[in-house]
PDB file of C-alpha atoms and ligand atoms in Angstrom:
ATOM      1  CA  UNK A   1      91.006 -48.193 -77.635  1.00 49.00           C
ATOM      2  CA  UNK A   2      88.659 -50.545 -74.654  1.00 55.00           C
ATOM      3  CA  UNK A   3      85.778 -52.470 -76.379  1.00 66.00           C
ATOM      4  CA  UNK A   4      82.146 -50.877 -76.204  1.00 83.00           C
ATOM      5  CA  UNK A   5      79.968 -51.805 -73.705  1.00 83.00           C
ATOM      6  CA  UNK A   6      77.659 -54.540 -75.354  1.00 91.00           C
ATOM      7  CA  UNK A   7      74.240 -53.728 -73.871  1.00 97.00           C
ATOM      8  CA  UNK A   8      71.168 -55.336 -75.247  1.00 98.00           C
ATOM      9  CA  UNK A   9      68.138 -52.680 -75.312  1.00 97.00           C
ATOM     10  CA  UNK A  10      66.269 -52.883 -79.053  1.00 96.00           C
ATOM     11  CA  UNK A  11      65.968 -55.808 -81.425  1.00 96.00           C
ATOM     12  CA  UNK A  12      67.384 -53.714 -84.220  1.00 95.00           C
ATOM     13  CA  UNK A  13      70.807 -53.601 -82.657  1.00 96.00           C
ATOM     14  CA  UNK A  14      71.051 -57.302 -83.773  1.00 97.00           C
ATOM     15  CA  UNK A  15      71.976 -58.623 -87.069  1.00 97.00           C
ATOM     16  CA  UNK A  16      71.376 -62.180 -88.985  1.00 98.00           C
ATOM     17  CA  UNK A  17      74.882 -63.414 -87.693  1.00 97.00           C
ATOM     18  CA  UNK A  18      74.542 -61.908 -84.292  1.00 97.00           C
ATOM     19  CA  UNK A  19      71.300 -64.050 -84.086  1.00 98.00           C
ATOM     20  CA  UNK A  20      72.902 -67.249 -84.836  1.00 98.00           C
ATOM     21  CA  UNK A  21      75.745 -66.973 -83.443  1.00 98.00           C
ATOM     22  CA  UNK A  22      73.259 -66.809 -79.831  1.00 98.00           C
ATOM     23  CA  UNK A  23      71.141 -70.006 -81.153  1.00 98.00           C
ATOM     24  CA  UNK A  24      74.297 -71.799 -80.967  1.00 98.00           C
ATOM     25  CA  UNK A  25      75.326 -70.939 -78.083  1.00 98.00           C
ATOM     26  CA  UNK A  26      71.910 -71.517 -76.852  1.00 98.00           C
ATOM     27  CA  UNK A  27      72.175 -75.068 -78.204  1.00 98.00           C
ATOM     28  CA  UNK A  28      75.345 -75.366 -76.035  1.00 98.00           C
ATOM     29  CA  UNK A  29      73.860 -73.732 -72.895  1.00 98.00           C
ATOM     30  CA  UNK A  30      70.874 -76.541 -73.033  1.00 97.00           C
ATOM     31  CA  UNK A  31      73.673 -79.249 -72.922  1.00 96.00           C
ATOM     32  CA  UNK A  32      75.846 -77.471 -70.480  1.00 96.00           C
ATOM     33  CA  UNK A  33      76.924 -79.609 -67.738  1.00 94.00           C
ATOM     34  CA  UNK A  34      76.501 -78.618 -64.420  1.00 90.00           C
ATOM     35  CA  UNK A  35      80.351 -78.668 -63.938  1.00 92.00           C
ATOM     36  CA  UNK A  36      80.900 -76.155 -66.499  1.00 93.00           C
ATOM     37  CA  UNK A  37      81.559 -72.548 -64.922  1.00 95.00           C
ATOM     38  CA  UNK A  38      82.127 -70.221 -67.601  1.00 97.00           C
ATOM     39  CA  UNK A  39      80.553 -66.812 -65.439  1.00 98.00           C
ATOM     40  CA  UNK A  40      82.244 -68.031 -62.286  1.00 98.00           C
ATOM     41  CA  UNK A  41      83.385 -64.938 -59.793  1.00 98.00           C
ATOM     42  CA  UNK A  42      80.981 -62.511 -61.887  1.00 98.00           C
ATOM     43  CA  UNK A  43      78.138 -60.670 -60.580  1.00 98.00           C
ATOM     44  CA  UNK A  44      74.498 -60.174 -61.964  1.00 98.00           C
ATOM     45  CA  UNK A  45      72.314 -57.243 -60.754  1.00 98.00           C
ATOM     46  CA  UNK A  46      68.553 -57.132 -61.810  1.00 98.00           C
ATOM     47  CA  UNK A  47      66.230 -54.517 -61.104  1.00 97.00           C
ATOM     48  CA  UNK A  48      62.709 -54.673 -62.089  1.00 96.00           C
ATOM     49  CA  UNK A  49      60.529 -51.481 -61.419  1.00 95.00           C
ATOM     50  CA  UNK A  50      57.645 -53.732 -62.875  1.00 93.00           C
ATOM     51  CA  UNK A  51      56.399 -57.455 -61.860  1.00 92.00           C
ATOM     52  CA  UNK A  52      58.229 -60.340 -63.484  1.00 95.00           C
ATOM     53  CA  UNK A  53      57.915 -63.914 -63.060  1.00 94.00           C
ATOM     54  CA  UNK A  54      60.076 -65.424 -66.032  1.00 97.00           C
ATOM     55  CA  UNK A  55      62.320 -62.863 -67.157  1.00 98.00           C
ATOM     56  CA  UNK A  56      63.941 -62.036 -63.887  1.00 97.00           C
ATOM     57  CA  UNK A  57      63.651 -65.895 -62.423  1.00 97.00           C
ATOM     58  CA  UNK A  58      65.320 -67.139 -66.044  1.00 98.00           C
ATOM     59  CA  UNK A  59      67.960 -64.440 -66.016  1.00 98.00           C
ATOM     60  CA  UNK A  60      69.017 -65.226 -62.736  1.00 98.00           C
ATOM     61  CA  UNK A  61      68.548 -69.200 -63.057  1.00 98.00           C
ATOM     62  CA  UNK A  62      70.560 -68.638 -66.163  1.00 98.00           C
ATOM     63  CA  UNK A  63      73.717 -66.550 -64.328  1.00 98.00           C
ATOM     64  CA  UNK A  64      73.300 -69.250 -61.358  1.00 98.00           C
ATOM     65  CA  UNK A  65      73.544 -71.860 -64.060  1.00 97.00           C
ATOM     66  CA  UNK A  66      76.802 -70.613 -65.797  1.00 98.00           C
ATOM     67  CA  UNK A  67      78.450 -70.421 -62.229  1.00 98.00           C
ATOM     68  CA  UNK A  68      78.128 -66.721 -61.341  1.00 98.00           C
ATOM     69  CA  UNK A  69      75.976 -65.084 -58.581  1.00 98.00           C
ATOM     70  CA  UNK A  70      73.077 -62.641 -58.522  1.00 98.00           C
ATOM     71  CA  UNK A  71      72.365 -59.458 -56.664  1.00 97.00           C
ATOM     72  CA  UNK A  72      68.259 -58.139 -57.243  1.00 94.00           C
ATOM     73  CA  UNK A  73      65.645 -56.113 -56.258  1.00 89.00           C
ATOM     74  CA  UNK A  74      62.078 -57.278 -57.405  1.00 77.00           C
ATOM     75  CA  UNK A  75      60.245 -54.234 -56.569  1.00 81.00           C
ATOM     76  CA  UNK A  76      62.344 -51.262 -57.462  1.00 76.00           C
ATOM     77  CA  UNK A  77      59.658 -48.560 -57.644  1.00 77.00           C
ATOM     78  CA  UNK A  78      58.888 -48.788 -54.032  1.00 76.00           C
ATOM     79  CA  UNK A  79      62.209 -50.678 -52.426  1.00 72.00           C
ATOM     80  CA  UNK A  80      64.968 -49.227 -54.296  1.00 76.00           C
ATOM     81  CA  UNK A  81      65.890 -45.572 -53.591  1.00 77.00           C
ATOM     82  CA  UNK A  82      63.784 -44.897 -56.785  1.00 75.00           C
ATOM     83  CA  UNK A  83      61.228 -43.749 -54.174  1.00 77.00           C
ATOM     84  CA  UNK A  84      63.080 -41.122 -53.170  1.00 77.00           C
ATOM     85  CA  UNK A  85      63.697 -39.946 -56.494  1.00 82.00           C
ATOM     86  CA  UNK A  86      66.954 -41.192 -57.687  1.00 86.00           C
ATOM     87  CA  UNK A  87      67.178 -41.081 -61.240  1.00 93.00           C
ATOM     88  CA  UNK A  88      67.482 -44.495 -63.404  1.00 95.00           C
ATOM     89  CA  UNK A  89      70.931 -42.657 -64.700  1.00 96.00           C
ATOM     90  CA  UNK A  90      71.861 -42.846 -61.255  1.00 95.00           C
ATOM     91  CA  UNK A  91      71.236 -46.320 -60.420  1.00 95.00           C
ATOM     92  CA  UNK A  92      72.865 -47.482 -62.717  1.00 96.00           C
ATOM     93  CA  UNK A  93      75.999 -46.248 -61.877  1.00 96.00           C
ATOM     94  CA  UNK A  94      75.940 -46.895 -58.317  1.00 96.00           C
ATOM     95  CA  UNK A  95      74.804 -50.319 -59.294  1.00 97.00           C
ATOM     96  CA  UNK A  96      77.623 -51.055 -62.215  1.00 98.00           C
ATOM     97  CA  UNK A  97      79.865 -50.481 -58.933  1.00 98.00           C
ATOM     98  CA  UNK A  98      78.230 -53.864 -57.759  1.00 98.00           C
ATOM     99  CA  UNK A  99      77.836 -56.107 -60.607  1.00 98.00           C
ATOM    100  CA  UNK A 100      79.392 -57.012 -63.969  1.00 98.00           C
ATOM    101  CA  UNK A 101      76.106 -56.765 -65.812  1.00 98.00           C
ATOM    102  CA  UNK A 102      72.528 -55.176 -65.261  1.00 98.00           C
ATOM    103  CA  UNK A 103      69.132 -56.760 -66.416  1.00 98.00           C
ATOM    104  CA  UNK A 104      66.705 -53.861 -66.080  1.00 98.00           C
ATOM    105  CA  UNK A 105      62.629 -53.936 -66.246  1.00 97.00           C
ATOM    106  CA  UNK A 106      61.092 -50.357 -66.054  1.00 95.00           C
ATOM    107  CA  UNK A 107      57.602 -48.681 -66.675  1.00 93.00           C
ATOM    108  CA  UNK A 108      58.802 -45.981 -68.880  1.00 93.00           C
ATOM    109  CA  UNK A 109      59.741 -46.545 -72.527  1.00 94.00           C
ATOM    110  CA  UNK A 110      63.375 -45.426 -73.247  1.00 96.00           C
ATOM    111  CA  UNK A 111      64.299 -46.383 -69.848  1.00 96.00           C
ATOM    112  CA  UNK A 112      66.696 -48.942 -70.847  1.00 97.00           C
ATOM    113  CA  UNK A 113      68.477 -46.531 -73.191  1.00 97.00           C
ATOM    114  CA  UNK A 114      68.820 -43.823 -70.644  1.00 97.00           C
ATOM    115  CA  UNK A 115      70.270 -46.810 -68.318  1.00 97.00           C
ATOM    116  CA  UNK A 116      72.564 -48.139 -71.187  1.00 98.00           C
ATOM    117  CA  UNK A 117      73.972 -44.502 -71.658  1.00 97.00           C
ATOM    118  CA  UNK A 118      75.119 -43.631 -67.958  1.00 97.00           C
ATOM    119  CA  UNK A 119      76.368 -47.288 -67.653  1.00 98.00           C
ATOM    120  CA  UNK A 120      80.003 -48.877 -67.669  1.00 97.00           C
ATOM    121  CA  UNK A 121      78.602 -52.480 -67.559  1.00 98.00           C
ATOM    122  CA  UNK A 122      76.133 -54.123 -69.755  1.00 98.00           C
ATOM    123  CA  UNK A 123      72.839 -52.779 -69.818  1.00 98.00           C
ATOM    124  CA  UNK A 124      70.301 -55.278 -70.615  1.00 98.00           C
ATOM    125  CA  UNK A 125      66.654 -54.441 -71.047  1.00 98.00           C
ATOM    126  CA  UNK A 126      63.660 -56.776 -69.509  1.00 98.00           C
ATOM    127  CA  UNK A 127      61.315 -54.745 -70.978  1.00 96.00           C
ATOM    128  CA  UNK A 128      60.690 -50.655 -71.213  1.00 95.00           C
ATOM    129  CA  UNK A 129      56.991 -49.722 -70.804  1.00 91.00           C
ATOM    130  CA  UNK A 130      54.916 -50.478 -73.865  1.00 87.00           C
ATOM    131  CA  UNK A 131      58.576 -50.079 -75.933  1.00 91.00           C
ATOM    132  CA  UNK A 132      60.944 -53.383 -76.067  1.00 93.00           C
ATOM    133  CA  UNK A 133      61.261 -56.636 -74.955  1.00 97.00           C
ATOM    134  CA  UNK A 134      64.694 -57.416 -77.012  1.00 97.00           C
ATOM    135  CA  UNK A 135      65.485 -60.647 -74.905  1.00 98.00           C
ATOM    136  CA  UNK A 136      62.090 -61.564 -75.067  1.00 98.00           C
ATOM    137  CA  UNK A 137      61.911 -61.409 -79.129  1.00 98.00           C
ATOM    138  CA  UNK A 138      65.433 -63.285 -79.045  1.00 98.00           C
ATOM    139  CA  UNK A 139      64.033 -66.262 -77.272  1.00 98.00           C
ATOM    140  CA  UNK A 140      60.933 -66.611 -79.131  1.00 98.00           C
ATOM    141  CA  UNK A 141      63.056 -66.471 -82.425  1.00 98.00           C
ATOM    142  CA  UNK A 142      64.777 -69.692 -81.130  1.00 98.00           C
ATOM    143  CA  UNK A 143      61.831 -71.418 -80.010  1.00 98.00           C
ATOM    144  CA  UNK A 144      60.880 -71.215 -84.150  1.00 98.00           C
ATOM    145  CA  UNK A 145      63.883 -71.875 -85.001  1.00 98.00           C
ATOM    146  CA  UNK A 146      63.981 -74.856 -82.426  1.00 98.00           C
ATOM    147  CA  UNK A 147      60.703 -76.162 -83.178  1.00 98.00           C
ATOM    148  CA  UNK A 148      60.251 -75.496 -86.920  1.00 98.00           C
ATOM    149  CA  UNK A 149      64.283 -75.951 -88.108  1.00 98.00           C
ATOM    150  CA  UNK A 150      63.311 -72.322 -89.879  1.00 98.00           C
ATOM    151  CA  UNK A 151      62.947 -68.824 -88.931  1.00 98.00           C
ATOM    152  CA  UNK A 152      63.066 -67.911 -93.190  1.00 98.00           C
ATOM    153  CA  UNK A 153      59.846 -68.617 -95.062  1.00 98.00           C
ATOM    154  CA  UNK A 154      57.070 -68.574 -92.690  1.00 98.00           C
ATOM    155  CA  UNK A 155      53.588 -67.385 -91.772  1.00 98.00           C
ATOM    156  CA  UNK A 156      53.264 -65.969 -88.561  1.00 98.00           C
ATOM    157  CA  UNK A 157      50.160 -64.701 -87.069  1.00 98.00           C
ATOM    158  CA  UNK A 158      51.009 -62.057 -84.354  1.00 98.00           C
ATOM    159  CA  UNK A 159      47.076 -61.997 -82.015  1.00 98.00           C
ATOM    160  CA  UNK A 160      46.029 -59.578 -79.550  1.00 96.00           C
ATOM    161  CA  UNK A 161      46.968 -56.768 -78.221  1.00 95.00           C
ATOM    162  CA  UNK A 162      49.496 -55.402 -80.466  1.00 96.00           C
ATOM    163  CA  UNK A 163      49.977 -51.752 -79.528  1.00 93.00           C
ATOM    164  CA  UNK A 164      51.016 -52.085 -76.122  1.00 89.00           C
ATOM    165  CA  UNK A 165      52.568 -55.823 -75.910  1.00 91.00           C
ATOM    166  CA  UNK A 166      56.117 -55.071 -76.457  1.00 92.00           C
ATOM    167  CA  UNK A 167      56.892 -58.701 -76.851  1.00 95.00           C
ATOM    168  CA  UNK A 168      54.470 -58.849 -80.425  1.00 96.00           C
ATOM    169  CA  UNK A 169      56.434 -55.468 -80.858  1.00 96.00           C
ATOM    170  CA  UNK A 170      60.069 -56.432 -80.772  1.00 96.00           C
ATOM    171  CA  UNK A 171      59.054 -59.986 -82.398  1.00 98.00           C
ATOM    172  CA  UNK A 172      57.633 -58.382 -85.364  1.00 98.00           C
ATOM    173  CA  UNK A 173      60.925 -56.368 -85.587  1.00 97.00           C
ATOM    174  CA  UNK A 174      63.009 -59.646 -85.615  1.00 98.00           C
ATOM    175  CA  UNK A 175      61.529 -60.779 -88.724  1.00 98.00           C
ATOM    176  CA  UNK A 176      63.966 -57.483 -90.506  1.00 97.00           C
ATOM    177  CA  UNK A 177      66.404 -60.695 -90.332  1.00 97.00           C
ATOM    178  CA  UNK A 178      64.821 -63.138 -91.929  1.00 98.00           C
ATOM    179  CA  UNK A 179      63.488 -63.608 -95.768  1.00 97.00           C
ATOM    180  CA  UNK A 180      60.478 -65.052 -96.980  1.00 98.00           C
ATOM    181  CA  UNK A 181      58.044 -64.565 -94.110  1.00 97.00           C
ATOM    182  CA  UNK A 182      54.288 -63.106 -94.048  1.00 98.00           C
ATOM    183  CA  UNK A 183      53.093 -61.532 -90.672  1.00 98.00           C
ATOM    184  CA  UNK A 184      49.263 -61.284 -90.332  1.00 98.00           C
ATOM    185  CA  UNK A 185      48.138 -58.916 -87.645  1.00 98.00           C
ATOM    186  CA  UNK A 186      45.152 -60.126 -85.838  1.00 98.00           C
ATOM    187  CA  UNK A 187      44.356 -57.441 -83.320  1.00 96.00           C
ATOM    188  CA  UNK A 188      41.150 -55.834 -82.039  1.00 94.00           C
ATOM    189  CA  UNK A 189      40.316 -52.538 -83.458  1.00 92.00           C
ATOM    190  CA  UNK A 190      41.704 -50.568 -80.234  1.00 91.00           C
ATOM    191  CA  UNK A 191      45.086 -52.098 -80.603  1.00 93.00           C
ATOM    192  CA  UNK A 192      46.537 -52.740 -83.413  1.00 93.00           C
ATOM    193  CA  UNK A 193      50.136 -52.594 -84.658  1.00 97.00           C
ATOM    194  CA  UNK A 194      51.839 -49.281 -84.409  1.00 95.00           C
ATOM    195  CA  UNK A 195      52.984 -47.464 -87.371  1.00 97.00           C
ATOM    196  CA  UNK A 196      56.720 -47.346 -86.100  1.00 95.00           C
ATOM    197  CA  UNK A 197      56.808 -51.144 -86.566  1.00 96.00           C
ATOM    198  CA  UNK A 198      55.000 -51.155 -89.665  1.00 98.00           C
ATOM    199  CA  UNK A 199      57.162 -48.697 -91.488  1.00 98.00           C
ATOM    200  CA  UNK A 200      60.598 -50.633 -90.454  1.00 97.00           C
ATOM    201  CA  UNK A 201      59.195 -53.638 -91.959  1.00 98.00           C
ATOM    202  CA  UNK A 202      58.374 -52.039 -95.161  1.00 98.00           C
ATOM    203  CA  UNK A 203      61.891 -50.536 -95.343  1.00 97.00           C
ATOM    204  CA  UNK A 204      63.120 -53.996 -94.794  1.00 97.00           C
ATOM    205  CA  UNK A 205      60.797 -55.655 -97.110  1.00 97.00           C
ATOM    206  CA  UNK A 206      59.102 -57.692 -94.838  1.00 98.00           C
ATOM    207  CA  UNK A 207      55.299 -58.600 -96.109  1.00 98.00           C
ATOM    208  CA  UNK A 208      52.652 -58.308 -93.694  1.00 98.00           C
ATOM    209  CA  UNK A 209      49.033 -57.559 -93.548  1.00 98.00           C
ATOM    210  CA  UNK A 210      46.061 -57.021 -91.168  1.00 98.00           C
ATOM    211  CA  UNK A 211      43.355 -59.786 -90.911  1.00 97.00           C
ATOM    212  CA  UNK A 212      40.542 -59.448 -88.074  1.00 96.00           C
ATOM    213  CA  UNK A 213      39.098 -62.861 -88.572  1.00 97.00           C
ATOM    214  CA  UNK A 214      41.526 -65.638 -86.594  1.00 97.00           C
ATOM    215  CA  UNK A 215      39.438 -68.312 -87.826  1.00 98.00           C
ATOM    216  CA  UNK A 216      40.283 -67.388 -91.241  1.00 97.00           C
ATOM    217  CA  UNK A 217      44.355 -67.277 -90.267  1.00 98.00           C
ATOM    218  CA  UNK A 218      44.761 -70.427 -88.418  1.00 98.00           C
ATOM    219  CA  UNK A 219      44.702 -73.273 -91.468  1.00 98.00           C
ATOM    220  CA  UNK A 220      47.405 -71.437 -93.202  1.00 97.00           C
ATOM    221  CA  UNK A 221      49.984 -70.009 -90.319  1.00 98.00           C
ATOM    222  CA  UNK A 222      53.414 -71.812 -89.160  1.00 98.00           C
ATOM    223  CA  UNK A 223      53.361 -69.954 -85.826  1.00 98.00           C
ATOM    224  CA  UNK A 224      50.347 -68.452 -84.125  1.00 98.00           C
ATOM    225  CA  UNK A 225      51.932 -65.878 -81.223  1.00 98.00           C
ATOM    226  CA  UNK A 226      48.871 -65.411 -78.957  1.00 98.00           C
ATOM    227  CA  UNK A 227      49.404 -62.259 -76.615  1.00 97.00           C
ATOM    228  CA  UNK A 228      47.943 -60.712 -73.477  1.00 91.00           C
ATOM    229  CA  UNK A 229      45.535 -57.626 -73.369  1.00 90.00           C
ATOM    230  CA  UNK A 230      48.104 -55.156 -71.272  1.00 80.00           C
ATOM    231  CA  UNK A 231      45.360 -54.305 -68.876  1.00 85.00           C
ATOM    232  CA  UNK A 232      47.552 -52.294 -66.919  1.00 82.00           C
ATOM    233  CA  UNK A 233      48.791 -50.297 -70.396  1.00 80.00           C
ATOM    234  CA  UNK A 234      45.031 -48.594 -71.260  1.00 86.00           C
ATOM    235  CA  UNK A 235      44.252 -45.447 -70.275  1.00 84.00           C
ATOM    236  CA  UNK A 236      40.264 -46.361 -69.648  1.00 88.00           C
ATOM    237  CA  UNK A 237      38.551 -49.300 -68.186  1.00 87.00           C
ATOM    238  CA  UNK A 238      36.317 -49.079 -71.320  1.00 88.00           C
ATOM    239  CA  UNK A 239      38.838 -49.324 -73.910  1.00 85.00           C
ATOM    240  CA  UNK A 240      40.440 -52.231 -72.273  1.00 84.00           C
ATOM    241  CA  UNK A 241      36.990 -53.871 -72.314  1.00 85.00           C
ATOM    242  CA  UNK A 242      37.083 -53.111 -75.838  1.00 84.00           C
ATOM    243  CA  UNK A 243      40.015 -55.205 -76.458  1.00 82.00           C
ATOM    244  CA  UNK A 244      40.001 -58.256 -74.313  1.00 87.00           C
ATOM    245  CA  UNK A 245      38.305 -61.284 -74.650  1.00 80.00           C
ATOM    246  CA  UNK A 246      38.254 -60.886 -78.730  1.00 86.00           C
ATOM    247  CA  UNK A 247      40.881 -63.501 -79.378  1.00 96.00           C
ATOM    248  CA  UNK A 248      41.208 -66.909 -77.839  1.00 97.00           C
ATOM    249  CA  UNK A 249      43.018 -70.101 -78.681  1.00 98.00           C
ATOM    250  CA  UNK A 250      41.099 -72.948 -77.565  1.00 98.00           C
ATOM    251  CA  UNK A 251      40.371 -76.571 -79.033  1.00 98.00           C
ATOM    252  CA  UNK A 252      37.845 -75.376 -81.644  1.00 98.00           C
ATOM    253  CA  UNK A 253      40.792 -73.050 -82.541  1.00 98.00           C
ATOM    254  CA  UNK A 254      43.463 -75.976 -82.161  1.00 98.00           C
ATOM    255  CA  UNK A 255      41.170 -77.704 -84.481  1.00 98.00           C
ATOM    256  CA  UNK A 256      41.931 -75.363 -87.438  1.00 98.00           C
ATOM    257  CA  UNK A 257      45.296 -74.709 -86.902  1.00 98.00           C
ATOM    258  CA  UNK A 258      47.514 -77.324 -88.993  1.00 97.00           C
ATOM    259  CA  UNK A 259      49.439 -80.472 -88.119  1.00 98.00           C
ATOM    260  CA  UNK A 260      52.653 -78.601 -88.187  1.00 97.00           C
ATOM    261  CA  UNK A 261      51.595 -75.116 -86.633  1.00 98.00           C
ATOM    262  CA  UNK A 262      52.876 -74.285 -83.051  1.00 98.00           C
ATOM    263  CA  UNK A 263      51.305 -71.908 -80.808  1.00 98.00           C
ATOM    264  CA  UNK A 264      53.627 -69.239 -78.687  1.00 98.00           C
ATOM    265  CA  UNK A 265      52.644 -66.761 -76.422  1.00 98.00           C
ATOM    266  CA  UNK A 266      55.050 -64.876 -74.052  1.00 97.00           C
ATOM    267  CA  UNK A 267      52.687 -65.621 -70.741  1.00 97.00           C
ATOM    268  CA  UNK A 268      51.665 -64.732 -68.303  1.00 94.00           C
ATOM    269  CA  UNK A 269      48.536 -65.672 -69.912  1.00 95.00           C
ATOM    270  CA  UNK A 270      44.970 -64.669 -68.520  1.00 91.00           C
ATOM    271  CA  UNK A 271      42.129 -66.116 -70.423  1.00 91.00           C
ATOM    272  CA  UNK A 272      43.385 -66.187 -74.201  1.00 95.00           C
ATOM    273  CA  UNK A 273      44.707 -69.458 -74.259  1.00 98.00           C
ATOM    274  CA  UNK A 274      42.383 -72.341 -72.756  1.00 98.00           C
ATOM    275  CA  UNK A 275      43.891 -74.589 -70.082  1.00 98.00           C
ATOM    276  CA  UNK A 276      42.386 -77.406 -72.503  1.00 97.00           C
ATOM    277  CA  UNK A 277      45.134 -76.509 -74.967  1.00 98.00           C
ATOM    278  CA  UNK A 278      48.145 -77.337 -72.642  1.00 98.00           C
ATOM    279  CA  UNK A 279      48.188 -80.751 -73.389  1.00 97.00           C
ATOM    280  CA  UNK A 280      48.317 -80.334 -77.095  1.00 98.00           C
ATOM    281  CA  UNK A 281      51.909 -81.277 -78.751  1.00 98.00           C
ATOM    282  CA  UNK A 282      51.522 -77.812 -80.624  1.00 98.00           C
ATOM    283  CA  UNK A 283      51.124 -76.008 -77.947  1.00 98.00           C
ATOM    284  CA  UNK A 284      54.895 -74.826 -77.392  1.00 98.00           C
ATOM    285  CA  UNK A 285      54.329 -71.683 -74.880  1.00 98.00           C
ATOM    286  CA  UNK A 286      56.349 -73.742 -71.884  1.00 98.00           C
ATOM    287  CA  UNK A 287      58.896 -74.945 -74.192  1.00 98.00           C
ATOM    288  CA  UNK A 288      58.922 -71.281 -75.060  1.00 98.00           C
ATOM    289  CA  UNK A 289      59.359 -70.140 -71.461  1.00 98.00           C
ATOM    290  CA  UNK A 290      62.168 -72.746 -70.602  1.00 98.00           C
ATOM    291  CA  UNK A 291      64.318 -71.980 -73.581  1.00 98.00           C
ATOM    292  CA  UNK A 292      64.346 -68.045 -71.791  1.00 98.00           C
ATOM    293  CA  UNK A 293      67.088 -69.638 -69.735  1.00 98.00           C
ATOM    294  CA  UNK A 294      68.835 -71.009 -72.308  1.00 98.00           C
ATOM    295  CA  UNK A 295      69.198 -68.107 -74.566  1.00 98.00           C
ATOM    296  CA  UNK A 296      69.401 -65.835 -71.502  1.00 98.00           C
ATOM    297  CA  UNK A 297      72.580 -68.061 -70.315  1.00 98.00           C
ATOM    298  CA  UNK A 298      73.722 -67.606 -74.034  1.00 98.00           C
ATOM    299  CA  UNK A 299      73.542 -63.283 -73.950  1.00 98.00           C
ATOM    300  CA  UNK A 300      74.927 -62.954 -70.548  1.00 98.00           C
ATOM    301  CA  UNK A 301      78.391 -64.968 -71.687  1.00 98.00           C
ATOM    302  CA  UNK A 302      78.052 -62.887 -75.351  1.00 97.00           C
ATOM    303  CA  UNK A 303      77.517 -59.605 -73.235  1.00 98.00           C
ATOM    304  CA  UNK A 304      80.451 -60.647 -71.119  1.00 98.00           C
ATOM    305  CA  UNK A 305      82.380 -61.598 -73.736  1.00 97.00           C
ATOM    306  CA  UNK A 306      82.992 -65.475 -72.618  1.00 97.00           C
ATOM    307  CA  UNK A 307      82.574 -68.704 -74.389  1.00 95.00           C
ATOM    308  CA  UNK A 308      80.063 -70.896 -73.592  1.00 92.00           C
TER     309      UNK A 308
HETATM  310  N1   CP B 401      57.115 -63.174 -70.856  1.00 90.90           N
HETATM  311  C1   CP B 401      57.838 -62.465 -69.535  1.00 90.90           C
HETATM  312  O1   CP B 401      58.148 -61.063 -70.057  1.00 90.90           O
HETATM  313  O2   CP B 401      57.608 -62.683 -68.777  1.00 90.90           O
HETATM  314  P1   CP B 401      57.168 -61.973 -66.795  1.00 90.90           P
HETATM  315  O3   CP B 401      56.631 -60.934 -67.343  1.00 90.90           O
HETATM  316  O4   CP B 401      56.889 -62.894 -66.256  1.00 90.90           O
HETATM  317  O5   CP B 401      58.448 -61.610 -67.066  1.00 90.90           O
END
């Protein structure tokens, strides 16, 4: 019987052993000599129906660093045959004839699952509307591991738009795989963490609480995971105005954070972390973005069953 296709569509498909194996592979990717080409001859397709800087370019960089090549459509909503009415399922059926793996970002929640159901080659979910962003969650957890040396027994503040922010939703789910940690949800009242994620954390025994006062949380946390308010997902401008600008990490906030605390952000940022914070060694978000290349190198080798 043929091996199952190794799609990456949601966080809950991962167990601790696979995550730790990916961390080790990402460490090897970090040190990989330029001459090593484990994916030489392989082709990656990137299909993005929504804008992206980090996810698309880091996947493409990862593939090229591994010796593979890339075909791409960066505005698939307008410049692919989606505009003529082609379904995601049909698109990936066609593209799977051109590429060995497909990275897809789509505006509809569940689109990556639909793509995976139709694809004979691995699908990697690069974000499906307000649903999930599993490769971001992996690189976020890898960054915590790399910066702090552990992923257990942590206090983590998830800050900002926890309703529409798929990176925060996916990272919260990742903590099912850890022990002894506590998540603190710091969100404007209009964009709380969803009941679906809370139910999964309850089932896994992960402690969490809501705390509207960011200043009260900062001295006690190991990680601040700041997020952008997802303007594009609000149904009314009034609701967006109630969510924006409520929580800002600035120099005063950094004065409250402990000396070993780190600040992460999936980026892009708007105004929720001021630029004066960037030079603080605890500001780890640019290192986090760089880690995206190493984690995506690890993932590409993993789904294509190649060693790194
Ligand atoms: N973090 C992230 O998903 O960034 P992009 O939207 O630039 O890919």
